[in-house]
């Protein structure tokens, strides 16, 4: 896995999480759902980074 691809994916996932949090601030009716989505995107970012770091440790 290329570190640039991983960095781009992590940035993209965190940007989406940020957008979800921003939307939650302006959409009270969907707040909980949007915050859950933000957490999911943050989790994806962490998983992507951890998987890359584990592969880097093995190599």
Short mmCIF file of N, CA, C and O in Angstrom, two decimals:
data_model
loop_
_atom_site.label_atom_id
_atom_site.label_comp_id
_atom_site.label_asym_id
_atom_site.label_seq_id
_atom_site.Cartn_x
_atom_site.Cartn_y
_atom_site.Cartn_z
N UNK A 1 0.84 -1.18 0.00
CA UNK A 1 0.00 0.00 0.00
C UNK A 1 0.89 1.25 0.00
O UNK A 1 1.81 1.35 0.79
N UNK A 2 0.62 2.15 -0.86
CA UNK A 2 1.39 3.37 -1.00
C UNK A 2 1.02 4.36 0.10
O UNK A 2 -0.16 4.61 0.35
N UNK A 3 2.02 4.96 0.73
CA UNK A 3 1.73 5.88 1.84
C UNK A 3 0.95 7.11 1.38
O UNK A 3 0.17 7.66 2.15
N UNK A 4 1.15 7.53 0.14
CA UNK A 4 0.39 8.69 -0.36
C UNK A 4 -1.09 8.36 -0.52
O UNK A 4 -1.95 9.19 -0.23
N UNK A 5 -1.38 7.16 -0.96
CA UNK A 5 -2.78 6.72 -1.11
C UNK A 5 -3.43 6.64 0.26
O UNK A 5 -4.57 7.10 0.45
N UNK A 6 -2.72 6.08 1.22
CA UNK A 6 -3.25 5.97 2.58
C UNK A 6 -3.50 7.36 3.16
O UNK A 6 -4.56 7.62 3.74
N UNK A 7 -2.55 8.26 2.99
CA UNK A 7 -2.70 9.62 3.51
C UNK A 7 -3.91 10.31 2.87
O UNK A 7 -4.68 10.99 3.55
N UNK A 8 -4.07 10.12 1.56
CA UNK A 8 -5.23 10.72 0.88
C UNK A 8 -6.54 10.14 1.40
O UNK A 8 -7.50 10.86 1.62
N UNK A 9 -6.57 8.83 1.60
CA UNK A 9 -7.78 8.19 2.12
C UNK A 9 -8.11 8.70 3.52
O UNK A 9 -9.26 9.01 3.82
N UNK A 10 -7.10 8.78 4.37
CA UNK A 10 -7.31 9.25 5.74
C UNK A 10 -7.82 10.69 5.72
O UNK A 10 -8.77 11.03 6.43
N UNK A 11 -7.20 11.52 4.89
CA UNK A 11 -7.66 12.91 4.77
C UNK A 11 -9.11 12.98 4.29
O UNK A 11 -9.91 13.75 4.80
N UNK A 12 -9.43 12.15 3.30
CA UNK A 12 -10.79 12.14 2.74
C UNK A 12 -11.80 11.69 3.79
O UNK A 12 -12.85 12.31 3.97
N UNK A 13 -11.48 10.62 4.51
CA UNK A 13 -12.40 10.11 5.53
C UNK A 13 -12.61 11.15 6.63
O UNK A 13 -13.73 11.34 7.10
N UNK A 14 -11.54 11.80 7.04
CA UNK A 14 -11.68 12.80 8.11
C UNK A 14 -12.42 14.04 7.62
O UNK A 14 -13.15 14.67 8.39
N UNK A 15 -12.26 14.37 6.35
CA UNK A 15 -13.01 15.51 5.79
C UNK A 15 -14.51 15.19 5.77
O UNK A 15 -15.34 16.04 6.10
N UNK A 16 -14.85 13.96 5.40
CA UNK A 16 -16.26 13.56 5.39
C UNK A 16 -16.81 13.59 6.81
O UNK A 16 -17.93 14.05 7.05
N UNK A 17 -16.03 13.12 7.76
CA UNK A 17 -16.46 13.14 9.17
C UNK A 17 -16.70 14.58 9.62
O UNK A 17 -17.69 14.87 10.30
N UNK A 18 -15.83 15.47 9.22
CA UNK A 18 -15.99 16.88 9.57
C UNK A 18 -17.27 17.46 8.97
O UNK A 18 -18.00 18.20 9.64
N UNK A 19 -17.55 17.12 7.72
CA UNK A 19 -18.78 17.59 7.08
C UNK A 19 -20.01 17.06 7.80
O UNK A 19 -21.01 17.77 7.95
N UNK A 20 -19.94 15.82 8.25
CA UNK A 20 -21.07 15.25 9.00
C UNK A 20 -21.29 16.02 10.30
O UNK A 20 -22.44 16.32 10.66
N UNK A 21 -20.20 16.34 10.99
CA UNK A 21 -20.33 17.10 12.24
C UNK A 21 -20.88 18.50 11.98
O UNK A 21 -21.71 19.00 12.74
N UNK A 22 -20.43 19.13 10.89
CA UNK A 22 -20.94 20.45 10.55
C UNK A 22 -22.43 20.40 10.22
O UNK A 22 -23.21 21.25 10.65
N UNK A 23 -22.82 19.38 9.47
CA UNK A 23 -24.23 19.23 9.11
C UNK A 23 -25.07 19.00 10.36
O UNK A 23 -26.19 19.50 10.47
N UNK A 24 -24.51 18.25 11.32
CA UNK A 24 -25.24 17.97 12.56
C UNK A 24 -25.55 19.26 13.31
O UNK A 24 -26.60 19.36 13.96
N UNK A 25 -24.67 20.23 13.20
CA UNK A 25 -24.88 21.50 13.90
C UNK A 25 -26.07 22.27 13.32
O UNK A 25 -26.71 23.05 14.02
N UNK A 26 -26.37 22.04 12.05
CA UNK A 26 -27.43 22.79 11.38
C UNK A 26 -28.69 21.97 11.13
O UNK A 26 -29.69 22.50 10.63
N UNK A 27 -28.64 20.68 11.45
CA UNK A 27 -29.80 19.81 11.25
C UNK A 27 -30.11 19.05 12.53
O UNK A 27 -29.75 17.88 12.69
N UNK A 28 -30.77 19.70 13.46
CA UNK A 28 -31.04 19.07 14.76
C UNK A 28 -31.81 17.76 14.66
O UNK A 28 -31.58 16.84 15.45
N UNK A 29 -32.69 17.65 13.68
CA UNK A 29 -33.49 16.43 13.55
C UNK A 29 -32.63 15.22 13.17
O UNK A 29 -32.95 14.09 13.53
N UNK A 30 -31.55 15.46 12.45
CA UNK A 30 -30.67 14.36 12.02
C UNK A 30 -29.35 14.32 12.80
O UNK A 30 -28.43 13.59 12.45
N UNK A 31 -29.28 15.09 13.86
CA UNK A 31 -28.02 15.25 14.60
C UNK A 31 -27.39 13.92 15.01
O UNK A 31 -26.21 13.67 14.74
N UNK A 32 -28.17 13.06 15.66
CA UNK A 32 -27.61 11.80 16.14
C UNK A 32 -27.11 10.93 14.99
O UNK A 32 -26.01 10.35 15.08
N UNK A 33 -27.88 10.85 13.94
CA UNK A 33 -27.48 10.05 12.79
C UNK A 33 -26.19 10.59 12.16
O UNK A 33 -25.28 9.83 11.82
N UNK A 34 -26.13 11.91 12.01
CA UNK A 34 -24.94 12.51 11.40
C UNK A 34 -23.71 12.35 12.29
O UNK A 34 -22.61 12.11 11.78
N UNK A 35 -23.88 12.43 13.59
CA UNK A 35 -22.74 12.23 14.49
C UNK A 35 -22.28 10.78 14.48
O UNK A 35 -21.08 10.49 14.57
N UNK A 36 -23.21 9.84 14.34
CA UNK A 36 -22.84 8.43 14.20
C UNK A 36 -22.05 8.22 12.91
O UNK A 36 -21.06 7.48 12.88
N UNK A 37 -22.51 8.86 11.84
CA UNK A 37 -21.79 8.76 10.57
C UNK A 37 -20.38 9.35 10.70
O UNK A 37 -19.41 8.78 10.17
N UNK A 38 -20.26 10.47 11.40
CA UNK A 38 -18.94 11.07 11.61
C UNK A 38 -18.03 10.10 12.36
O UNK A 38 -16.86 9.94 11.99
N UNK A 39 -18.57 9.45 13.37
CA UNK A 39 -17.78 8.46 14.11
C UNK A 39 -17.36 7.30 13.22
O UNK A 39 -16.23 6.82 13.33
N UNK A 40 -18.25 6.86 12.36
CA UNK A 40 -17.93 5.77 11.43
C UNK A 40 -16.79 6.16 10.50
O UNK A 40 -15.87 5.38 10.25
N UNK A 41 -16.84 7.39 9.96
CA UNK A 41 -15.78 7.85 9.06
C UNK A 41 -14.46 8.00 9.80
O UNK A 41 -13.39 7.68 9.26
N UNK A 42 -14.49 8.48 11.04
CA UNK A 42 -13.25 8.59 11.83
C UNK A 42 -12.68 7.20 12.10
O UNK A 42 -11.47 7.00 12.04
N UNK A 43 -13.57 6.24 12.37
CA UNK A 43 -13.13 4.86 12.61
C UNK A 43 -12.46 4.30 11.36
O UNK A 43 -11.42 3.63 11.44
N UNK A 44 -13.04 4.57 10.19
CA UNK A 44 -12.43 4.12 8.93
C UNK A 44 -11.04 4.71 8.74
O UNK A 44 -10.12 4.02 8.30
N UNK A 45 -10.91 5.99 9.07
CA UNK A 45 -9.61 6.65 8.94
C UNK A 45 -8.58 5.99 9.85
O UNK A 45 -7.45 5.71 9.43
N UNK A 46 -8.97 5.71 11.08
CA UNK A 46 -8.06 5.07 12.03
C UNK A 46 -7.68 3.67 11.57
O UNK A 46 -6.51 3.28 11.62
N UNK A 47 -8.67 2.91 11.10
CA UNK A 47 -8.40 1.55 10.62
C UNK A 47 -7.44 1.56 9.44
O UNK A 47 -6.53 0.72 9.36
N UNK A 48 -7.65 2.48 8.52
CA UNK A 48 -6.78 2.59 7.34
C UNK A 48 -5.34 2.89 7.78
O UNK A 48 -4.40 2.28 7.30
N UNK A 49 -5.20 3.82 8.69
CA UNK A 49 -3.87 4.20 9.16
C UNK A 49 -3.21 3.07 9.94
O UNK A 49 -2.03 2.76 9.72
N UNK A 50 -3.96 2.41 10.79
CA UNK A 50 -3.41 1.31 11.58
C UNK A 50 -2.98 0.15 10.67
O UNK A 50 -1.93 -0.46 10.88
N UNK A 51 -3.80 -0.16 9.67
CA UNK A 51 -3.46 -1.25 8.75
C UNK A 51 -2.17 -0.94 8.01
O UNK A 51 -1.30 -1.80 7.84
N UNK A 52 -2.03 0.30 7.58
CA UNK A 52 -0.81 0.70 6.88
C UNK A 52 0.41 0.60 7.81
O UNK A 52 1.46 0.10 7.42
N UNK A 53 0.26 1.08 9.03
CA UNK A 53 1.37 1.05 9.97
C UNK A 53 1.76 -0.38 10.34
O UNK A 53 2.95 -0.68 10.51
N UNK A 54 0.78 -1.26 10.44
CA UNK A 54 1.09 -2.67 10.73
C UNK A 54 1.86 -3.29 9.57
O UNK A 54 2.80 -4.05 9.79
N UNK A 55 1.46 -2.97 8.34
CA UNK A 55 2.19 -3.48 7.17
C UNK A 55 3.60 -2.91 7.12
O UNK A 55 4.54 -3.61 6.74
N UNK A 56 3.76 -1.66 7.50
CA UNK A 56 5.07 -1.02 7.50
C UNK A 56 5.98 -1.67 8.53
O UNK A 56 7.19 -1.81 8.31
N UNK A 57 5.42 -2.09 9.67
CA UNK A 57 6.20 -2.76 10.70
C UNK A 57 6.69 -4.12 10.25
O UNK A 57 7.78 -4.57 10.62
N UNK A 58 5.88 -4.81 9.46
CA UNK A 58 6.21 -6.15 8.98
C UNK A 58 7.31 -6.08 7.92
O UNK A 58 8.19 -6.93 7.88
N UNK A 59 7.26 -5.06 7.11
CA UNK A 59 8.22 -4.95 5.99
C UNK A 59 9.60 -4.58 6.42
O UNK A 59 10.00 -4.30 7.42
#
